[in-house]
mmCIF file of C-alpha atoms in Angstrom:
data_model
loop_
_atom_site.group_PDB
_atom_site.id
_atom_site.type_symbol
_atom_site.label_atom_id
_atom_site.label_comp_id
_atom_site.label_asym_id
_atom_site.label_seq_id
_atom_site.Cartn_x
_atom_site.Cartn_y
_atom_site.Cartn_z
ATOM 1 C CA ARG A 1 0.000 0.000 0.000
ATOM 2 C CA THR A 2 2.880 2.396 0.813
ATOM 3 C CA ALA A 3 4.590 1.846 -2.545
ATOM 4 C CA THR A 4 1.343 2.430 -4.438
ATOM 5 C CA ALA A 5 0.650 5.630 -2.530
ATOM 6 C CA ARG A 6 4.125 6.988 -3.276
ATOM 7 C CA VAL A 7 3.730 6.418 -7.006
ATOM 8 C CA ALA A 8 0.316 8.076 -6.908
ATOM 9 C CA ASP A 9 1.784 11.079 -5.119
ATOM 10 C CA GLY A 10 4.240 11.661 -7.948
ATOM 11 C CA ALA A 11 7.410 10.097 -6.460
ATOM 12 C CA ASN A 12 9.948 8.285 -8.637
ATOM 13 C CA PRO A 13 8.017 5.243 -10.036
ATOM 14 C CA VAL A 14 11.182 3.123 -10.144
ATOM 15 C CA ALA A 15 12.569 3.639 -6.652
ATOM 16 C CA ALA A 16 9.769 2.063 -4.620
ATOM 17 C CA PRO A 17 9.433 -1.145 -6.640
ATOM 18 C CA ARG A 18 13.254 -1.501 -6.701
ATOM 19 C CA ARG A 19 13.450 -1.346 -2.889
ATOM 20 C CA SER A 20 10.451 -3.649 -2.441
ATOM 21 C CA ALA A 21 11.833 -6.194 -4.891
ATOM 22 C CA ALA A 22 15.243 -6.114 -3.180
ATOM 23 C CA LEU A 23 13.689 -6.691 0.244
ATOM 24 C CA CYS A 24 11.564 -9.565 -1.056
ATOM 25 C CA ALA A 25 14.566 -11.127 -2.776
ATOM 26 C CA GLN A 26 16.615 -10.958 0.452
ATOM 27 C CA ARG A 27 13.767 -12.561 2.350
ATOM 28 C CA ALA A 28 13.506 -15.354 -0.221
ATOM 29 C CA ALA A 29 17.272 -15.963 -0.007
ATOM 30 C CA ARG A 30 17.183 -16.200 3.811
ATOM 31 C CA MET A 31 14.273 -18.613 3.770
ATOM 32 C CA ARG A 32 16.087 -20.972 1.420
ATOM 33 C CA HIS A 33 18.633 -21.737 4.172
ATOM 34 C CA ARG A 34 15.934 -22.687 6.735
ATOM 35 C CA PRO A 35 15.118 -26.361 7.370
ATOM 36 C CA GLU A 36 12.713 -27.855 4.850
ATOM 37 C CA SER A 37 9.131 -28.148 6.040
ATOM 38 C CA ALA A 38 5.743 -28.827 4.532
ATOM 39 C CA SER A 39 4.815 -25.150 4.632
ATOM 40 C CA ALA A 40 8.192 -23.626 3.741
ATOM 41 C CA ARG A 41 8.227 -24.366 0.018
ATOM 42 C CA PRO A 42 4.788 -22.856 -0.734
ATOM 43 C CA GLN A 43 5.786 -19.765 1.275
ATOM 44 C CA ILE A 44 9.019 -19.352 -0.743
ATOM 45 C CA GLY A 45 6.995 -19.752 -3.945
ATOM 46 C CA SER A 46 4.561 -17.035 -2.853
ATOM 47 C CA VAL A 47 7.469 -14.705 -2.013
ATOM 48 C CA ALA A 48 9.015 -15.276 -5.442
ATOM 49 C CA LEU A 49 5.666 -14.663 -7.099
ATOM 50 C CA ARG A 50 5.266 -11.398 -5.160
ATOM 51 C CA CYS A 51 8.773 -10.302 -6.218
ATOM 52 C CA ILE A 52 7.948 -10.914 -9.851
ATOM 53 C CA ARG A 53 4.671 -9.024 -9.587
ATOM 54 C CA ILE A 54 6.435 -6.049 -8.021
ATOM 55 C CA ALA A 55 9.164 -6.206 -10.663
ATOM 56 C CA PHE A 56 6.572 -6.066 -13.430
ATOM 57 C CA ALA A 57 4.641 -3.195 -11.838
ATOM 58 C CA PRO A 58 6.849 -0.346 -13.228
ATOM 59 C CA TYR A 59 6.417 -1.596 -16.833
ATOM 60 C CA SER A 60 3.683 0.959 -17.374
ATOM 61 C CA HIS A 61 6.321 3.699 -17.040
ATOM 62 C CA PRO A 62 8.641 3.853 -20.104
ATOM 63 C CA SER A 63 11.693 5.030 -18.155
ATOM 64 C CA ALA A 64 11.491 2.007 -15.826
ATOM 65 C CA TYR A 65 11.695 -0.646 -18.566
ATOM 66 C CA ARG A 66 15.372 -1.551 -18.260
ATOM 67 C CA THR A 67 15.389 -1.450 -14.468
ATOM 68 C CA ALA A 68 12.269 -3.585 -14.255
ATOM 69 C CA ALA A 69 13.722 -6.100 -16.693
ATOM 70 C CA GLY A 70 16.891 -6.318 -14.605
ATOM 71 C CA ILE A 71 14.907 -6.852 -11.404
ATOM 72 C CA THR A 72 12.884 -9.596 -13.119
ATOM 73 C CA ARG A 73 16.024 -11.486 -14.133
ATOM 74 C CA CYS A 74 17.485 -11.225 -10.618
ATOM 75 C CA VAL A 75 14.280 -12.403 -8.984
ATOM 76 C CA ARG A 76 14.047 -15.390 -11.344
ATOM 77 C CA ARG A 77 17.612 -16.402 -10.491
ATOM 78 C CA LEU A 78 16.929 -16.099 -6.740
ATOM 79 C CA SER A 79 13.625 -17.940 -6.854
ATOM 80 C CA ASN A 80 15.185 -20.663 -9.079
ATOM 81 C CA LEU A 81 13.053 -23.804 -8.932
ATOM 82 C CA HIS A 82 10.746 -22.398 -6.292
ATOM 83 C CA MET A 83 8.777 -20.417 -8.868
ATOM 84 C CA PRO A 84 5.233 -21.834 -8.834
ATOM 85 C CA ARG A 85 4.773 -24.582 -11.395
ATOM 86 C CA SER A 86 1.779 -22.872 -13.020
ATOM 87 C CA LEU A 87 3.806 -19.687 -13.489
ATOM 88 C CA ARG A 88 6.737 -21.632 -15.021
ATOM 89 C CA ALA A 89 4.300 -23.287 -17.451
ATOM 90 C CA ILE A 90 2.836 -19.928 -18.512
ATOM 91 C CA ASP A 91 6.321 -18.498 -18.971
ATOM 92 C CA GLY A 92 7.368 -21.496 -21.102
ATOM 93 C CA GLN A 93 4.249 -21.216 -23.238
ATOM 94 C CA GLN A 94 4.929 -17.530 -23.857
ATOM 95 C CA ARG A 95 8.524 -18.253 -24.892
ATOM 96 C CA GLY A 96 7.255 -20.980 -27.238
ATOM 97 C CA ARG A 97 4.790 -18.578 -28.838
ATOM 98 C CA ASN A 98 7.530 -15.993 -29.300
ATOM 99 C CA HIS A 99 9.810 -18.547 -30.995
ATOM 100 C CA ALA A 100 6.950 -19.675 -33.259
ATOM 101 C CA ARG A 101 6.217 -16.057 -34.184
ATOM 102 C CA MET A 102 9.875 -15.414 -35.035
ATOM 103 C CA ALA A 103 10.082 -18.596 -37.138
ATOM 104 C CA SER A 104 6.891 -17.644 -38.958
ATOM 105 C CA ALA A 105 8.255 -14.187 -39.712
ATOM 106 C CA ARG A 106 11.459 -15.687 -41.113
ATOM 107 C CA SER A 107 9.571 -18.141 -43.350
ATOM 108 C CA ARG A 108 6.877 -15.693 -44.527
ATOM 109 C CA PRO A 109 6.851 -15.562 -48.352
ATOM 110 C CA SER A 110 7.560 -12.325 -50.184
ATOM 111 C CA VAL A 111 4.852 -10.140 -51.725
ATOM 112 C CA ALA A 112 5.927 -11.320 -55.179
ATOM 113 C CA LEU A 113 5.661 -14.988 -54.221
ATOM 114 C CA ARG A 114 2.255 -14.506 -52.591
ATOM 115 C CA SER A 115 0.978 -12.789 -55.743
ATOM 116 C CA ALA A 116 2.361 -15.570 -57.957
ATOM 117 C CA ARG A 117 0.771 -18.315 -55.887
ATOM 118 C CA GLN A 118 -2.545 -16.476 -55.831
ATOM 119 C CA ALA A 119 -2.338 -16.214 -59.627
ATOM 120 C CA TRP A 120 -1.747 -19.965 -59.809
ATOM 121 C CA ARG A 121 -4.865 -20.654 -57.745
ATOM 122 C CA LEU A 122 -6.973 -18.276 -59.871
ATOM 123 C CA GLN A 123 -5.965 -19.543 -63.317
ATOM 124 C CA PHE A 124 -9.246 -21.464 -63.799
ATOM 125 C CA LEU A 125 -11.443 -19.360 -61.541
ATOM 126 C CA ASP A 126 -10.590 -15.957 -63.043
ATOM 127 C CA ALA A 127 -8.106 -16.230 -65.916
ATOM 128 C CA ALA A 128 -7.757 -12.481 -66.558
ATOM 129 C CA ARG A 129 -7.013 -11.642 -62.927
ATOM 130 C CA ALA A 130 -4.584 -14.559 -62.729
ATOM 131 C CA LEU A 131 -2.575 -13.163 -65.643
ATOM 132 C CA THR A 132 -2.569 -9.677 -64.107
ATOM 133 C CA LEU A 133 -1.255 -11.032 -60.800
ATOM 134 C CA ALA A 134 1.324 -13.181 -62.599
ATOM 135 C CA ASP A 135 2.611 -10.148 -64.532
ATOM 136 C CA ARG A 136 2.983 -8.206 -61.295
ATOM 137 C CA ALA A 137 4.677 -11.098 -59.520
ATOM 138 C CA LEU A 138 7.097 -11.639 -62.392
ATOM 139 C CA GLU A 139 8.090 -7.969 -62.421
ATOM 140 C CA LEU A 140 8.615 -7.917 -58.645
ATOM 141 C CA GLY A 141 10.401 -11.261 -58.627
ATOM 142 C CA LEU A 142 12.861 -10.233 -61.322
ATOM 143 C CA GLY A 143 13.491 -6.909 -59.594
ATOM 144 C CA GLN A 144 14.025 -8.484 -56.164
ATOM 145 C CA ALA A 145 15.920 -11.578 -57.399
ATOM 146 C CA ASP A 146 13.186 -13.881 -56.055
ATOM 147 C CA PRO A 147 13.455 -17.096 -58.140
ATOM 148 C CA ALA A 148 10.509 -18.794 -56.408
ATOM 149 C CA ALA A 149 8.161 -15.941 -57.368
ATOM 150 C CA VAL A 150 9.548 -15.943 -60.913
ATOM 151 C CA ALA A 151 8.972 -19.713 -61.165
ATOM 152 C CA TRP A 152 5.304 -19.575 -60.095
ATOM 153 C CA ALA A 153 4.575 -16.530 -62.263
ATOM 154 C CA ARG A 154 6.103 -18.219 -65.298
ATOM 155 C CA LEU A 155 4.090 -21.352 -64.538
ATOM 156 C CA VAL A 156 0.877 -19.335 -64.859
ATOM 157 C CA HIS A 157 2.069 -17.784 -68.112
ATOM 158 C CA GLY A 158 3.274 -21.125 -69.469
ATOM 159 C CA PHE A 159 0.005 -22.970 -68.840
ATOM 160 C CA HIS A 160 -1.941 -20.051 -70.316
ATOM 161 C CA LEU A 161 0.199 -20.105 -73.486
ATOM 162 C CA MET A 162 -0.203 -23.871 -73.693
ATOM 163 C CA ARG A 163 -4.005 -23.461 -73.778
ATOM 164 C CA THR A 164 -4.289 -20.377 -75.968
ATOM 165 C CA SER A 165 -1.146 -20.273 -78.136
ATOM 166 C CA THR A 166 1.235 -22.865 -79.589
ATOM 167 C CA PRO A 167 2.825 -25.811 -77.728
ATOM 168 C CA GLU A 168 6.249 -24.361 -78.522
ATOM 169 C CA ALA A 169 5.443 -21.023 -76.859
ATOM 170 C CA GLY A 170 4.035 -22.731 -73.766
ATOM 171 C CA SER A 171 6.952 -25.151 -73.540
ATOM 172 C CA ALA A 172 9.537 -22.345 -73.720
ATOM 173 C CA GLU A 173 7.887 -20.448 -70.857
ATOM 174 C CA LEU A 174 7.501 -23.610 -68.767
ATOM 175 C CA ARG A 175 11.168 -24.482 -69.236
ATOM 176 C CA SER A 176 12.053 -21.028 -67.930
ATOM 177 C CA ALA A 177 9.774 -21.698 -64.958
ATOM 178 C CA HIS A 178 11.540 -25.010 -64.340
ATOM 179 C CA ALA A 179 14.949 -23.312 -64.359
ATOM 180 C CA ALA A 180 13.779 -20.675 -61.850
ATOM 181 C CA ALA A 181 12.236 -23.355 -59.617
ATOM 182 C CA LEU A 182 15.506 -25.290 -59.714
ATOM 183 C CA THR A 183 17.374 -22.177 -58.559
ATOM 184 C CA ALA A 184 14.845 -21.626 -55.759
ATOM 185 C CA GLY A 185 14.872 -25.290 -54.714
ATOM 186 C CA ASP A 186 11.083 -25.434 -55.063
ATOM 187 C CA ARG A 187 10.293 -29.049 -55.941
ATOM 188 C CA SER A 188 6.541 -28.462 -56.318
ATOM 189 C CA ALA A 189 7.112 -25.836 -59.001
ATOM 190 C CA GLN A 190 9.610 -28.107 -60.769
ATOM 191 C CA ILE A 191 7.100 -30.968 -60.939
ATOM 192 C CA LEU A 192 4.316 -28.708 -62.193
ATOM 193 C CA ALA A 193 6.616 -27.301 -64.873
ATOM 194 C CA GLU A 194 7.340 -30.877 -66.019
ATOM 195 C CA VAL A 195 3.590 -31.556 -66.088
ATOM 196 C CA GLY A 196 3.076 -28.509 -68.289
ATOM 197 C CA ILE A 197 5.906 -29.467 -70.658
ATOM 198 C CA ALA A 198 4.393 -32.946 -70.987
ATOM 199 C CA ARG A 199 1.029 -31.373 -71.841
ATOM 200 C CA CYS A 200 2.731 -29.302 -74.545
ATOM 201 C CA GLU A 201 4.251 -32.468 -75.992
ATOM 202 C CA LEU A 202 0.797 -34.048 -75.947
ATOM 203 C CA HIS A 203 -0.669 -31.076 -77.829
ATOM 204 C CA ALA A 204 2.154 -31.467 -80.345
ATOM 205 C CA ASP A 205 0.986 -35.068 -81.041
ATOM 206 C CA ARG A 206 3.784 -36.725 -79.094
ATOM 207 C CA PRO A 207 1.804 -38.707 -76.483
ATOM 208 C CA ARG A 208 4.464 -41.359 -75.848
ATOM 209 C CA GLU A 209 7.131 -38.750 -75.093
ATOM 210 C CA ALA A 210 4.648 -36.921 -72.877
ATOM 211 C CA LEU A 211 3.783 -40.079 -70.943
ATOM 212 C CA ALA A 212 7.455 -40.957 -70.524
ATOM 213 C CA ARG A 213 8.030 -37.518 -68.990
ATOM 214 C CA ILE A 214 5.009 -37.306 -66.699
ATOM 215 C CA LEU A 215 4.385 -40.848 -65.465
ATOM 216 C CA PRO A 216 7.621 -41.154 -63.386
ATOM 217 C CA LEU A 217 6.524 -38.039 -61.460
ATOM 218 C CA ARG A 218 3.322 -39.661 -60.158
ATOM 219 C CA THR A 219 4.558 -41.019 -56.818
ATOM 220 C CA GLU A 220 6.607 -37.973 -55.844
ATOM 221 C CA GLY A 221 3.969 -35.577 -57.143
ATOM 222 C CA LEU A 222 1.190 -37.121 -55.058
ATOM 223 C CA ARG A 223 3.426 -36.740 -52.005
ATOM 224 C CA VAL A 224 4.718 -33.212 -52.650
ATOM 225 C CA LEU A 225 1.901 -31.359 -54.417
ATOM 226 C CA ARG A 226 -1.276 -29.925 -52.962
ATOM 227 C CA HIS A 227 -4.761 -30.899 -54.190
ATOM 228 C CA LEU A 228 -4.842 -28.676 -57.291
ATOM 229 C CA GLY A 229 -1.360 -29.764 -58.351
ATOM 230 C CA ARG A 230 -2.193 -33.437 -57.797
ATOM 231 C CA ALA A 231 -5.343 -33.124 -59.895
ATOM 232 C CA MET A 232 -3.400 -31.472 -62.724
ATOM 233 C CA LEU A 233 -0.719 -34.174 -62.593
ATOM 234 C CA LEU A 234 -3.283 -36.990 -62.714
ATOM 235 C CA ASN A 235 -5.234 -35.253 -65.476
ATOM 236 C CA GLY A 236 -2.035 -34.955 -67.500
ATOM 237 C CA ILE A 237 -1.391 -38.691 -67.198
ATOM 238 C CA ALA A 238 -5.020 -39.375 -68.156
ATOM 239 C CA GLY A 239 -4.659 -37.235 -71.267
ATOM 240 C CA CYS A 240 -1.636 -39.238 -72.398
ATOM 241 C CA PHE A 241 -3.452 -42.551 -71.986
ATOM 242 C CA SER A 242 -6.495 -41.135 -73.783
ATOM 243 C CA ALA A 243 -4.359 -40.047 -76.752
ATOM 244 C CA LEU A 244 -2.857 -43.550 -76.874
ATOM 245 C CA GLY A 245 -6.341 -45.105 -76.998
ATOM 246 C CA GLU A 246 -6.164 -46.652 -73.518
ATOM 247 C CA SER A 247 -9.505 -45.471 -72.193
ATOM 248 C CA ALA A 248 -9.603 -47.652 -69.070
ATOM 249 C CA GLU A 249 -6.388 -46.119 -67.710
ATOM 250 C CA ALA A 250 -7.534 -42.663 -68.807
ATOM 251 C CA PHE A 251 -10.824 -42.955 -66.897
ATOM 252 C CA ALA A 252 -9.060 -44.295 -63.812
ATOM 253 C CA TYR A 253 -6.725 -41.307 -63.673
ATOM 254 C CA MET A 254 -9.455 -38.779 -64.507
ATOM 255 C CA TYR A 255 -11.725 -39.937 -61.702
ATOM 256 C CA GLN A 256 -8.802 -39.980 -59.294
ATOM 257 C CA ALA A 257 -8.032 -36.408 -60.403
ATOM 258 C CA LEU A 258 -11.684 -35.468 -59.850
ATOM 259 C CA ARG A 259 -11.478 -36.789 -56.301
ATOM 260 C CA GLU A 260 -8.442 -34.567 -55.650
ATOM 261 C CA ALA A 261 -10.094 -31.575 -57.339
ATOM 262 C CA ARG A 262 -13.116 -31.819 -55.036
ATOM 263 C CA HIS A 263 -10.828 -30.771 -52.164
ATOM 264 C CA ALA A 264 -10.065 -27.615 -54.190
ATOM 265 C CA ARG A 265 -13.495 -27.222 -55.780
ATOM 266 C CA ARG A 266 -13.585 -23.466 -55.363
ATOM 267 C CA LEU A 267 -10.548 -23.227 -57.694
ATOM 268 C CA GLY A 268 -12.490 -24.461 -60.728
ATOM 269 C CA PHE A 269 -10.378 -27.375 -61.941
ATOM 270 C CA ASP A 270 -13.231 -29.825 -61.414
ATOM 271 C CA VAL A 271 -14.996 -28.074 -64.341
ATOM 272 C CA VAL A 272 -12.012 -28.889 -66.575
ATOM 273 C CA LEU A 273 -12.208 -32.531 -65.525
ATOM 274 C CA TYR A 274 -15.937 -32.812 -66.283
ATOM 275 C CA CYS A 275 -15.179 -31.442 -69.746
ATOM 276 C CA ASN A 276 -12.407 -34.020 -70.270
ATOM 277 C CA ILE A 277 -14.542 -36.893 -68.978
ATOM 278 C CA ALA A 278 -17.332 -35.870 -71.356
ATOM 279 C CA HIS A 279 -14.868 -35.824 -74.263
ATOM 280 C CA GLU A 280 -13.639 -39.333 -73.442
ATOM 281 C CA LEU A 281 -17.206 -40.640 -73.136
ATOM 282 C CA TYR A 282 -18.093 -39.066 -76.473
ATOM 283 C CA GLN A 283 -15.100 -40.776 -78.086
ATOM 284 C CA LEU A 284 -16.476 -44.092 -76.825
ATOM 285 C CA GLY A 285 -19.926 -43.320 -78.287
ATOM 286 C CA ASP A 286 -21.765 -42.753 -74.993
ATOM 287 C CA CYS A 287 -23.309 -39.372 -75.808
ATOM 288 C CA GLU A 288 -25.975 -39.531 -73.098
ATOM 289 C CA GLU A 289 -23.428 -39.970 -70.319
ATOM 290 C CA ALA A 290 -21.158 -37.374 -71.905
ATOM 291 C CA LEU A 291 -24.068 -34.941 -71.901
ATOM 292 C CA ARG A 292 -24.600 -35.470 -68.167
ATOM 293 C CA SER A 293 -20.955 -34.601 -67.490
ATOM 294 C CA LEU A 294 -21.248 -31.493 -69.665
ATOM 295 C CA TYR A 295 -24.336 -30.290 -67.789
ATOM 296 C CA GLU A 296 -22.496 -30.869 -64.504
ATOM 297 C CA GLY A 297 -19.522 -28.871 -65.739
ATOM 298 C CA LEU A 298 -21.653 -25.997 -67.036
ATOM 299 C CA ASP A 299 -23.568 -25.802 -63.747
ATOM 300 C CA ARG A 300 -20.281 -25.445 -61.872
ATOM 301 C CA CYS A 301 -19.003 -22.995 -64.484
ATOM 302 C CA ASP A 302 -21.464 -20.362 -63.239
ATOM 303 C CA ASP A 303 -19.050 -19.524 -60.417
ATOM 304 C CA LEU A 304 -16.094 -19.019 -62.794
ATOM 305 C CA ARG A 305 -14.945 -16.048 -64.830
ATOM 306 C CA ASN A 306 -13.494 -18.179 -67.599
ATOM 307 C CA THR A 307 -15.118 -17.502 -70.964
ATOM 308 C CA ARG A 308 -12.902 -19.914 -72.875
ATOM 309 C CA LEU A 309 -13.716 -22.883 -70.630
ATOM 310 C CA ARG A 310 -17.458 -22.154 -70.808
ATOM 311 C CA ALA A 311 -17.240 -21.924 -74.610
ATOM 312 C CA VAL A 312 -15.512 -25.325 -74.850
ATOM 313 C CA LEU A 313 -18.214 -26.914 -72.718
ATOM 314 C CA MET A 314 -20.969 -25.391 -74.851
ATOM 315 C CA VAL A 315 -19.326 -26.551 -78.093
ATOM 316 C CA ASN A 316 -19.136 -30.100 -76.747
ATOM 317 C CA ARG A 317 -22.765 -29.941 -75.661
ATOM 318 C CA ILE A 318 -23.808 -28.782 -79.147
ATOM 319 C CA VAL A 319 -21.960 -31.740 -80.682
ATOM 320 C CA CYS A 320 -23.567 -34.245 -78.288
ATOM 321 C CA LEU A 321 -27.084 -32.864 -78.776
ATOM 322 C CA THR A 322 -26.664 -32.884 -82.555
ATOM 323 C CA ASP A 323 -25.504 -36.512 -82.525
ATOM 324 C CA LEU A 324 -28.521 -37.403 -80.391
ATOM 325 C CA ASP A 325 -30.865 -35.806 -82.972
ATOM 326 C CA ARG A 326 -31.818 -32.988 -80.599
ATOM 327 C CA PRO A 327 -30.585 -29.950 -82.551
ATOM 328 C CA ARG A 328 -33.280 -27.584 -81.287
ATOM 329 C CA GLU A 329 -31.891 -27.926 -77.750
ATOM 330 C CA ALA A 330 -28.493 -26.844 -79.068
ATOM 331 C CA LEU A 331 -29.749 -23.549 -80.551
ATOM 332 C CA PRO A 332 -29.435 -21.476 -77.315
ATOM 333 C CA ASP A 333 -25.781 -22.534 -76.978
ATOM 334 C CA ILE A 334 -25.120 -21.606 -80.614
ATOM 335 C CA GLU A 335 -26.626 -18.149 -80.072
ATOM 336 C CA LYS A 336 -24.529 -17.602 -76.941
ATOM 337 C CA LEU A 337 -21.355 -18.640 -78.779
ATOM 338 C CA LEU A 338 -22.114 -16.289 -81.670
ATOM 339 C CA ALA A 339 -22.555 -13.436 -79.177
ATOM 340 C CA LEU A 340 -19.058 -13.923 -77.712
ATOM 341 C CA PRO A 341 -16.476 -11.254 -78.632
#
């Protein structure tokens, strides 16, 4: 009560706690030399706890920070193992949280890398925004010498070129992505670059070379990649088997890819898989079942901003409806396609 009154009256806020802490520490030291008894240890613990509380009291005053910290260290040394167990546990938990926070800060990705990874996740959901983010990430990554950001940004560009331009253009960009990922030591980006290069070989009518490149990556890829990456890897393998006329293997990999894509449904790759499944079913002559997959894909496409993917689905639905002698049902899709820019 005396110490509190002195601080309230405007006295030096450091002096009173320093004297009180010193007196409590001396008392704790004297009591440690007394004979052990059932009540002695709890009393020493309560003294140590009081010393620590007094030592922390001046923390509200900026000028007392260093002195208070010094008192706290001295009191902890004097109290030693007699600090109450609950207080030691709280102190250990706080130190653990501080270490975790420091480790998280050290491992936090750069702005460029965060933008590149966001672009990767948006490539099916919102293709235009994905390209904008990838451009920004590539510029930042090159300026800051961030090879991981460069790798993921080039992956987005490479897969986009593979779909919309020539296989050669996509392959060149994906090889640059692979080189940057190798420099960064990012194995996930390396595997995805190999998947993209294999897809370019497939589009260039080289399915055997594509399968030879992508199939050995299956085991490691399923272990290293996240759900979207796994689905893209499995879909790539399925495409190779489909081009080689091995429909059973193609369906097995496509449905396994669909199972992985359901964990990342909000990213839109499941729509791509429904389109591919419908194409394979159409090749086998099962137009009714292909049509069901196309309707499923178009229903899910409502949440995407991907005009190209929607157009591909509508074209496939027109073909299926025409083959089923239901051309009138295909007219709305034809009108929508003609209205596209």
